[in-house]
Amino acid sequence: MTHAISDTARLFLSAEKRHLIDGTWVSSNSKDQDTIIDPSTGEPLCTVPSGNAQDIDAAVMAARRAFDEKRWTGKTPAERAQIMWTIADLMLANLEELAELESLDGGKPINATTHGEIPAAAEAFRYYAGWCTKISGQTFTPSIPGLTLQGITQHEPVGVVGLIIPWNGPLVMAAWKLAPALAAGCSCVLKPAELTPLTALRLGELMIEAGMPAGVVNIVTGTGQQVGAHLAAHNDVNKIAFTGSTKVGKGLLNAAQDNLKKLSLELGGKSPVIIFDDANLDEAIPGAADAIFSNAGQVCVAGSRLLVQDTVYDDVLTGIKTVAENLSLGPCLDPNTDMGPLISDTQRNRVHNFVELSKKEGAQVIAGGDMYEGPGFYYQPTILGNITPDMTVYREEVFGPVLTVIPFTDFDDALTKANDSKYGLASSVWTQNHAQAHNMAYAIKAGIVWINCHGIPDVSMPIGGYKESGWGRELGQQGLSLYLEHKSIMMKL
Ligand code: NAD
């Protein structure tokens, strides 16, 4: 039976949406609105202000004032931690509503948002709440002849930070940036993706309820070209934390150059899943299928390149094809849905163009390969074989449920193929030989290597990219340091 939308979610959808600036919900300076579409049906859900440069100026000014007046850093670390814990508690108290909004807005199955996304987002606030009281420096005894000196290092918040996030994990992405930024003591301007701003706006309400001082968290909705670009180029912003496509991420280098603001970039991927012939195939086959078909492949760490040892190639291919053909595609609110729609018709056409081009370039469609007729933006779980390195689909991120399968002969061949990418975000190795697993994990050029599992993030473990997959690491202690300046103080005694 389809999950019924709660009254609270309905109420939120029907209410007028505004920007959160200086602790108040304010109307946009722009009259434009973005229509938010339910990808499961193609029907509009509500409209949200499509902000402009003036909105960003107001939000940055509010964040700066809050920072300079120490509205957040003036509290003790324990007081800040308490507010962050309360935010997490409120998120869980409103889990059903947040899960419904996230599913309706992004097309993720309700089971995934209820049991995965929303609890994970709340956990980020809990984890970083713990860091508030644990940020500390060191003392040193310098070795300068003839002088008695003491050295101290101190960590300070970087200042006003702009947080720009994508549509494929809206609340988790917001939490992964807001929580460490707040633990570090920064003031924030959050720009959600124009396709999926709803849970970020609801989170803004919960933050006010939790006691977040005015101006510490500001939220401006709108497009990347208007709102995102102006935030990224703003000279009173000290840092931009960006998650999104490699193309836009590269463009931010120009945006940041005027005031040389700090940049962290979580970008695209083309992550290999490597199955050796000694792997437990009962786990590896569903694991590899989940690595690409989870969230319809719209996952930065999606295992989109499956490398299989030639001795088990046919068995693995048959197994994954069976999984793909038995996945239940359906609307986000149906609890039986395994795979929901893609985020938009544009994204679905983009995915289909990749598949059509692959066919022209000589790839063989083993499963799927087409869109579904009817309402919603559904695409078949697709497997492509006969892949060669010159094919576009071998190199480029599709960001959809499209798996390329490539055989390998031995360890060295697998490693060469795994590293043959401009990206280096994630990977997984499936084998029962631990030495082989470790050797592969050390040799792969990727920010994270999963062994006998794939795509499991944990807030304590840093994640980020080698090569064109980005700069810096989010999550864990390293994720916190993105939002800190490191000062050395030397004192003559
Ligand atoms: P995108 O780059 O189009 O947009 C991301 C965000 O940037 C959105 O909020 C958008 O409005 C904004 N934006 C767009 N143009 C901008 C500009 N010129 N200046 C400033 N901001 C701008 O990406 P997307 O399509 O929303 O998301 C999909 C991409 O995100 C994929 O490539 C995926 O791999 C990547 N991603 C990476 C990670 C990671 O952790 N590495 C996680 C999730 C998604």
Coordinates of C-alpha atoms in Angstrom, one line a residue, residues 167-337:
W167 CA 20.2 17.3 -5.6
N168 CA 21.1 13.7 -5.2
G169 CA 21.2 13.7 -1.3
P170 CA 19.8 17.0 -0.3
L171 CA 19.5 16.7 3.5
V172 CA 22.6 14.6 3.9
M173 CA 24.7 17.0 1.8
A174 CA 23.3 19.9 3.8
A175 CA 24.2 18.2 7.1
W176 CA 27.6 17.1 6.0
K177 CA 28.5 20.7 5.4
L178 CA 26.5 22.6 8.1
A179 CA 27.5 20.3 11.0
P180 CA 31.3 20.6 10.6
A181 CA 31.1 24.3 9.7
L182 CA 29.0 25.0 12.9
A183 CA 31.3 22.8 15.1
A184 CA 34.2 24.9 13.8
G185 CA 32.4 28.1 14.7
C186 CA 31.6 29.4 11.2
S187 CA 28.6 31.4 10.0
C188 CA 26.9 29.8 7.0
V189 CA 25.1 30.6 3.8
L190 CA 23.6 27.4 2.4
K191 CA 22.5 27.2 -1.2
P192 CA 20.5 24.0 -1.9
A193 CA 20.1 22.6 -5.4
E194 CA 17.3 24.3 -7.3
L195 CA 15.6 20.9 -7.9
T196 CA 15.6 19.8 -4.2
P197 CA 15.4 22.7 -1.7
L198 CA 12.6 21.4 0.5
T199 CA 14.3 19.5 3.3
A200 CA 17.0 22.3 3.6
L201 CA 14.2 24.8 4.2
R202 CA 12.5 22.5 6.7
L203 CA 15.9 22.1 8.4
G204 CA 16.2 25.8 8.7
E205 CA 12.9 25.9 10.6
L206 CA 14.2 23.2 13.0
M207 CA 17.4 25.1 13.5
I208 CA 15.6 28.1 14.6
E209 CA 13.5 25.9 17.0
A210 CA 16.7 24.4 18.4
G211 CA 18.0 27.9 19.4
M212 CA 20.4 28.7 16.6
P213 CA 21.3 32.4 16.9
A214 CA 20.1 34.7 14.1
G215 CA 22.4 35.0 11.1
V216 CA 24.6 31.9 11.9
V217 CA 22.7 29.8 9.3
N218 CA 21.2 31.5 6.3
I219 CA 19.5 29.7 3.4
V220 CA 19.0 31.1 0.0
T221 CA 17.2 29.2 -2.8
G222 CA 17.7 29.6 -6.5
T223 CA 19.7 28.6 -9.5
G224 CA 23.4 27.9 -9.7
Q225 CA 23.9 30.6 -12.3
Q226 CA 22.2 33.3 -10.2
V227 CA 22.6 32.4 -6.5
G228 CA 25.4 29.9 -6.6
A229 CA 27.7 31.9 -8.8
H230 CA 27.2 35.1 -6.8
L231 CA 27.9 33.3 -3.5
A232 CA 31.0 31.6 -4.9
A233 CA 32.4 34.9 -6.2
H234 CA 31.4 37.0 -3.1
N235 CA 34.4 38.8 -1.6
D236 CA 33.1 38.7 1.9
V237 CA 32.9 34.9 1.9
N238 CA 36.0 33.2 3.3
K239 CA 35.4 29.7 2.0
I240 CA 33.2 27.8 -0.4
A241 CA 32.4 24.1 0.3
F242 CA 31.0 22.7 -2.9
T243 CA 29.5 19.3 -3.8
G244 CA 28.4 18.8 -7.4
S245 CA 29.7 18.2 -10.9
T246 CA 33.3 18.4 -11.9
K247 CA 32.4 20.9 -14.6
V248 CA 30.9 23.4 -12.1
G249 CA 33.6 22.7 -9.6
K250 CA 36.3 23.7 -12.0
G251 CA 34.5 26.9 -12.7
L252 CA 34.6 27.8 -9.0
L253 CA 38.4 28.2 -9.3
N254 CA 37.8 31.4 -11.2
A255 CA 35.0 32.5 -8.9
A256 CA 37.3 32.1 -5.9
Q257 CA 40.3 33.9 -7.3
D258 CA 39.5 37.5 -6.5
N259 CA 39.7 37.1 -2.7
L260 CA 41.4 33.7 -2.8
K261 CA 38.7 32.2 -0.7
K262 CA 39.3 28.6 0.5
L263 CA 37.7 26.0 -1.7
S264 CA 36.8 22.4 -1.0
L265 CA 35.3 20.4 -3.9
E266 CA 33.5 17.1 -3.7
L267 CA 33.0 16.2 -7.4
G268 CA 32.1 13.5 -9.8
G269 CA 33.3 9.9 -10.1
K270 CA 33.5 6.8 -12.3
S271 CA 34.2 4.3 -9.5
P272 CA 35.4 0.8 -10.2
V273 CA 33.9 -2.3 -8.5
I274 CA 36.5 -5.1 -8.8
I275 CA 35.3 -8.7 -8.4
F276 CA 38.1 -11.4 -8.2
D277 CA 37.3 -15.0 -9.0
D278 CA 37.7 -16.0 -5.3
A279 CA 35.0 -13.5 -4.2
N280 CA 31.9 -14.8 -2.5
L281 CA 29.7 -14.2 -5.5
D282 CA 26.5 -14.5 -3.4
E283 CA 27.5 -11.2 -1.8
A284 CA 29.5 -9.7 -4.6
I285 CA 26.7 -9.9 -7.3
P286 CA 24.0 -8.1 -5.2
G287 CA 26.6 -5.8 -3.8
A288 CA 27.7 -4.7 -7.3
A289 CA 24.1 -4.3 -8.4
D290 CA 23.3 -2.2 -5.4
A291 CA 26.5 -0.1 -6.0
I292 CA 25.0 1.1 -9.4
F293 CA 21.3 0.9 -9.0
S294 CA 20.9 2.4 -5.5
N295 CA 19.2 5.8 -5.9
A296 CA 19.0 5.0 -9.6
G297 CA 22.7 5.5 -10.0
Q298 CA 22.5 9.1 -9.0
V299 CA 25.2 8.7 -6.4
C300 CA 28.7 10.2 -6.5
V301 CA 30.3 7.0 -5.4
A302 CA 28.2 4.8 -7.7
G303 CA 30.1 1.7 -8.8
S304 CA 29.6 2.4 -12.5
R305 CA 32.6 0.4 -13.8
L306 CA 32.3 -3.2 -13.0
L307 CA 35.7 -5.0 -13.5
V308 CA 35.3 -8.8 -13.3
Q309 CA 38.0 -11.5 -13.5
D310 CA 37.5 -13.3 -16.8
T311 CA 37.1 -16.7 -15.1
V312 CA 33.8 -15.6 -13.4
Y313 CA 32.8 -13.0 -15.9
D314 CA 29.8 -14.9 -17.3
D315 CA 28.5 -16.0 -13.9
V316 CA 28.7 -12.4 -12.6
L317 CA 27.1 -10.9 -15.7
T318 CA 24.2 -13.4 -15.5
G319 CA 23.7 -12.7 -11.8
I320 CA 23.7 -8.9 -12.2
K321 CA 21.4 -9.1 -15.2
T322 CA 18.9 -11.2 -13.1
V323 CA 19.1 -8.6 -10.3
A324 CA 18.5 -5.7 -12.7
E325 CA 15.6 -7.4 -14.4
N326 CA 13.9 -8.1 -11.0
L327 CA 14.2 -4.7 -9.5
S328 CA 10.9 -3.1 -8.7
L329 CA 10.7 0.3 -10.3
G330 CA 8.0 2.6 -8.9
P331 CA 7.0 5.8 -7.2
C332 CA 9.0 7.0 -4.2
L333 CA 6.1 6.6 -1.7
D334 CA 5.5 2.9 -2.6
P335 CA 7.3 0.9 0.2
N336 CA 7.9 -1.9 -2.4
T337 CA 9.9 0.3 -4.7

